[in-house]
Short mmCIF file of C-alpha atoms in Angstrom, two decimals:
data_model
loop_
_atom_site.label_atom_id
_atom_site.label_comp_id
_atom_site.label_asym_id
_atom_site.label_seq_id
_atom_site.Cartn_x
_atom_site.Cartn_y
_atom_site.Cartn_z
CA MET A 3 119.12 133.67 74.02
CA GLU A 4 121.94 131.88 73.09
CA THR A 5 121.19 128.80 70.93
CA THR A 6 122.86 126.24 69.28
CA GLU A 7 121.77 123.30 67.32
CA GLN A 8 120.60 120.96 70.33
CA THR A 9 120.82 123.64 73.45
CA ALA A 10 119.05 126.97 73.89
CA VAL A 11 119.94 128.55 76.96
CA ASP A 12 117.43 131.37 78.06
CA ALA A 13 118.93 132.97 80.76
CA ASP A 14 116.19 135.87 81.41
CA ASN A 15 114.22 133.01 82.56
CA ASN A 16 116.95 131.17 84.36
CA ARG A 17 116.67 127.85 82.29
CA VAL A 18 118.14 125.95 79.39
CA VAL A 19 116.51 123.56 76.77
CA ILE A 20 117.98 120.67 75.44
CA LEU A 21 116.62 118.81 72.37
CA PHE A 22 117.79 115.77 70.83
CA GLU A 23 116.52 112.92 68.28
CA SER A 24 114.76 110.26 70.48
CA GLY A 25 116.28 107.19 68.89
CA LEU A 26 119.94 108.21 69.60
CA TYR A 27 119.39 107.65 73.44
CA PRO A 28 116.87 105.34 74.96
CA MET A 29 114.00 106.85 77.29
CA ASP A 30 115.30 104.62 79.98
CA ALA A 31 118.59 106.42 80.07
CA VAL A 32 116.73 109.96 80.05
CA TYR A 33 114.66 109.15 82.53
CA GLY A 34 117.80 107.92 84.80
CA ALA A 35 119.56 111.38 83.53
CA ALA A 36 116.69 113.31 84.46
CA TYR A 37 116.38 111.68 87.96
CA ILE A 38 119.97 112.44 88.87
CA PHE A 39 119.12 116.26 88.03
CA ILE A 40 116.18 116.85 90.07
CA ASP A 41 117.51 117.71 93.10
CA ARG A 42 119.79 120.24 91.42
CA CYS A 43 116.78 122.07 89.17
CA PHE A 44 113.32 121.77 87.86
CA VAL A 45 113.56 119.25 85.26
CA PHE A 46 110.87 119.04 82.37
CA LEU A 47 110.63 116.79 79.75
CA ASP A 48 108.63 116.79 76.45
CA ALA A 49 108.02 114.96 73.13
CA PRO A 50 107.56 118.21 70.77
CA ASP A 51 107.38 115.23 67.97
CA ALA A 52 108.05 111.76 67.25
CA THR A 53 111.65 111.86 66.45
CA HIS A 54 112.57 114.20 69.35
CA VAL A 55 112.68 114.62 73.32
CA LYS A 56 113.09 118.21 74.67
CA VAL A 57 114.65 118.30 78.11
CA GLN A 58 114.46 121.73 79.99
CA LEU A 59 116.32 122.36 82.99
CA THR A 60 115.18 125.42 85.22
CA GLY A 61 117.60 126.84 88.06
CA ARG A 62 116.38 126.09 91.33
CA GLU A 63 118.39 129.38 91.99
CA ALA A 64 119.17 132.24 89.52
CA LEU A 65 122.02 131.09 87.11
CA ASP A 66 123.84 132.84 84.69
CA GLY A 67 124.29 131.77 81.02
CA LYS A 68 127.30 130.31 81.35
CA ALA A 69 125.98 127.98 84.35
CA LEU A 70 122.91 127.06 82.28
CA SER A 71 125.16 126.09 79.47
CA SER A 72 127.20 123.74 81.68
CA LEU A 73 124.34 122.41 83.49
CA ALA A 74 123.20 121.41 79.90
CA GLY A 75 126.50 119.83 79.29
CA GLU A 76 126.70 118.28 82.35
CA PHE A 77 122.67 116.79 81.38
CA ALA A 78 124.57 115.54 78.41
CA ASN A 79 127.16 113.89 79.43
CA GLU A 80 124.74 111.89 82.42
CA LEU A 81 122.77 111.10 79.24
CA LEU A 82 125.67 109.57 77.72
CA ALA A 83 126.98 107.54 80.84
CA GLN A 84 123.55 106.04 81.77
CA THR A 85 123.16 104.93 77.98
CA TRP A 86 126.12 103.42 78.18
CA ARG A 87 125.39 101.87 81.45
CA LEU A 88 122.05 100.88 80.40
CA GLN A 89 123.88 98.88 77.58
CA THR A 90 126.76 97.23 79.35
CA THR A 91 124.25 95.87 81.46
CA ARG A 92 121.79 94.61 78.87
CA GLN A 93 124.87 92.94 77.13
CA ASN A 94 125.77 91.26 80.54
CA MET A 95 122.36 90.61 81.30
CA PRO A 96 122.65 86.26 79.94
CA ILE A 97 126.16 86.26 82.38
CA ILE A 98 124.27 87.86 85.28
CA GLU A 99 121.42 85.62 84.65
CA ALA A 100 123.21 82.55 84.48
CA VAL A 101 125.42 83.22 87.76
CA ALA A 102 122.42 83.86 89.29
CA ALA A 103 120.86 81.13 88.65
CA ARG A 104 123.68 78.71 89.08
CA ALA A 105 123.25 80.26 93.09
CA LEU A 106 119.96 79.75 93.19
CA ALA A 107 120.26 76.18 91.86
CA GLY A 108 122.88 75.27 94.12
CA SER A 109 121.54 76.31 97.02
CA ALA A 110 117.95 74.81 96.40
CA ALA A 111 119.89 71.56 95.65
CA ARG A 112 118.54 68.40 96.55
CA ALA A 113 120.28 64.70 97.04
CA ASP A 114 120.20 62.72 94.18
CA LEU A 115 118.43 59.70 95.45
CA GLU A 116 119.34 57.42 92.29
CA ASN A 117 123.12 57.99 92.36
CA LEU A 118 124.34 57.09 95.72
CA ASP A 119 127.67 55.07 94.51
CA GLY A 120 129.67 57.71 96.52
CA LEU A 121 127.87 55.20 99.59
CA ASP A 122 130.65 52.84 99.21
CA ASP A 123 133.20 55.05 99.87
CA VAL A 124 132.17 56.57 102.77
CA ASP A 125 133.48 55.07 106.26
CA PHE A 126 130.84 54.11 108.49
CA SER A 127 132.61 51.83 111.09
CA ASP A 128 132.46 52.87 114.89
CA ASP A 129 135.99 54.67 114.53
CA ALA A 130 134.42 57.64 113.22
CA PHE A 131 131.97 57.91 116.55
CA ASP A 132 134.61 57.15 119.12
CA ASP A 133 133.24 58.83 122.16
CA PRO A 134 136.23 58.81 124.72
CA LEU A 135 134.89 61.80 127.01
CA GLY A 136 131.04 60.17 126.95
CA ILE A 137 129.83 63.22 125.09
CA ALA A 138 127.34 60.91 123.51
CA VAL A 139 125.97 59.00 126.54
CA PRO A 140 122.53 60.78 127.23
CA TRP A 141 122.50 62.07 130.89
CA GLU A 142 119.81 59.66 131.92
CA GLU A 143 121.93 56.92 131.13
CA LYS A 144 124.87 58.11 132.81
CA TYR A 145 123.30 59.89 135.73
CA GLY A 146 119.80 57.97 135.90
CA LYS A 147 117.22 57.88 138.85
CA ASP A 148 117.51 54.54 140.98
CA ALA A 149 114.74 51.99 140.27
CA PRO A 150 111.42 52.66 141.49
CA ASP A 151 111.08 49.91 143.93
CA ASP A 152 114.01 50.82 145.98
CA PRO A 153 112.72 49.92 149.48
CA SER A 154 114.70 52.49 151.28
CA GLY A 155 112.39 55.25 149.68
CA GLU A 156 115.45 57.70 149.77
CA GLU A 157 115.37 59.88 146.75
CA SER A 158 117.80 59.11 144.20
CA PRO A 159 120.73 61.84 144.05
CA ALA A 160 119.74 62.72 140.87
CA ALA A 161 116.30 63.55 141.48
CA GLY A 162 117.00 65.10 145.21
CA ASP A 163 120.58 66.10 145.76
CA GLU A 164 120.91 69.60 144.42
CA SER A 165 124.58 69.29 143.61
CA ASP A 166 124.78 68.74 139.67
CA PRO A 167 126.34 65.28 139.69
CA ARG A 168 127.98 66.43 136.55
CA GLU A 169 130.19 68.74 138.34
CA SER A 170 131.58 65.85 140.48
CA MET B 2 98.44 130.51 87.76
CA ARG B 3 100.96 128.18 86.34
CA THR B 4 100.16 125.71 83.45
CA LEU B 5 101.97 122.79 82.69
CA ARG B 6 101.44 120.32 79.99
CA PHE B 7 102.80 116.65 80.73
CA HIS B 8 103.01 114.65 77.31
CA ASN B 9 101.06 111.33 78.10
CA GLU B 10 104.25 109.28 76.64
CA ILE B 11 106.46 110.55 78.93
CA TYR B 12 104.76 110.87 82.18
CA PHE B 13 102.91 107.96 83.55
CA SER B 14 99.04 108.98 83.86
CA GLU B 15 99.33 106.99 87.54
CA ALA B 16 102.31 109.37 88.38
CA LEU B 17 100.23 112.55 87.84
CA ASP B 18 97.40 111.60 89.98
CA ARG B 19 99.77 110.75 92.93
CA THR B 20 101.71 113.82 92.56
CA GLU B 21 98.03 115.66 92.29
CA GLU B 22 97.11 114.04 95.73
CA VAL B 23 100.47 115.10 97.31
CA PHE B 24 100.29 118.49 96.03
CA ARG B 25 96.64 119.53 96.48
CA GLU B 26 97.23 120.92 100.01
CA HIS B 27 99.53 123.14 98.47
CA ALA B 28 97.67 124.52 95.25
CA GLY B 29 94.68 124.55 93.55
CA ILE B 30 94.90 122.03 90.86
CA GLU B 31 92.98 121.74 87.72
CA ARG B 32 93.44 118.77 85.25
CA GLU B 33 92.30 118.43 81.78
CA TYR B 34 93.35 115.85 78.80
CA ARG B 35 94.34 117.32 75.38
CA GLU B 36 95.62 114.49 73.45
CA PRO B 37 98.87 113.96 73.65
CA TYR B 38 98.87 116.34 77.00
CA SER B 39 97.56 115.98 80.33
CA ILE B 40 97.01 120.05 81.22
CA VAL B 41 97.74 120.56 84.82
CA VAL B 42 97.02 124.31 86.05
CA LEU B 43 98.08 125.37 89.38
CA ARG B 44 97.06 127.82 91.81
CA ALA B 45 99.54 128.51 95.01
CA VAL B 46 97.23 128.16 98.37
CA GLU B 47 99.90 129.85 100.13
CA THR B 48 101.76 132.97 99.06
CA GLY B 49 104.94 131.96 97.63
CA SER B 50 106.78 131.04 93.91
CA GLU B 51 104.27 129.47 92.05
CA GLU B 52 107.13 129.06 89.62
CA GLU B 53 108.86 126.81 92.32
CA LEU B 54 105.69 125.22 92.93
CA ALA B 55 105.16 123.95 89.28
CA GLY B 56 109.05 123.13 89.21
CA GLU B 57 108.63 120.78 92.28
CA PHE B 58 105.26 119.27 90.92
CA ALA B 59 107.15 118.74 87.68
CA ASN B 60 109.70 116.99 89.34
CA TYR B 61 107.47 114.99 91.49
CA ALA B 62 105.71 113.62 88.68
CA LEU B 63 108.66 112.90 86.71
CA ALA B 64 110.32 110.82 89.83
CA LEU B 65 107.70 109.07 90.11
CA THR B 66 107.39 108.07 86.37
CA ALA B 67 111.18 107.30 86.52
CA GLU B 68 110.67 104.90 89.37
CA GLN B 69 107.39 103.41 88.18
CA ARG B 70 109.15 102.74 84.72
CA LYS B 71 112.02 101.49 86.59
CA ALA B 72 109.85 98.81 88.43
CA ALA B 73 108.20 97.75 85.34
CA ASN B 74 111.30 96.95 83.54
#
């Protein structure tokens, strides 16, 4: 077994054990790194005492000492990356929350009914509603039925004529 | 037979419960508590590597714990 201060490679049992101080890395980072490695190896965590965390990585396939040592190094790198990412996220949390709050407040904004001074500047004249094509004229008004007391008794074109008057 | 010791401050009890449910069809499972550990004894139902079964059990429990911890934050 090859042992350093922090890692112990046990090639006979196809595993490497990493020991580090728990105060050095947040547990969320440890879980994050372990989660990434579970598809490559069997990961087992332990707390041998109050100040240390032990990570045991067992290869899914047979690995030699060099590969196990490399695995431990990669785990340590991932642990550091997770720690840094966590720290960055925590530092930026006030900004993220402020941006999210502003976005939500903007989408849920209600009209300020007490401050309608801006309405004086709005042009409500008929020019804004100029309708040269008669689009705004209701269909009934444009092609409406004849009066019901029509003595001829014939149906009005609007009711009986199958051709669409709008096509004329 | 394989024995696993899950530290109670690292592995959530709910995660171990769920893992035990999932693996019950693949292994005979006995569990007991010896503070600060939950001791899990696995006996593979089918012929196969108990070591692999134990590894998968540990991975599953760890993944569930990590997910539950993330959801709680």
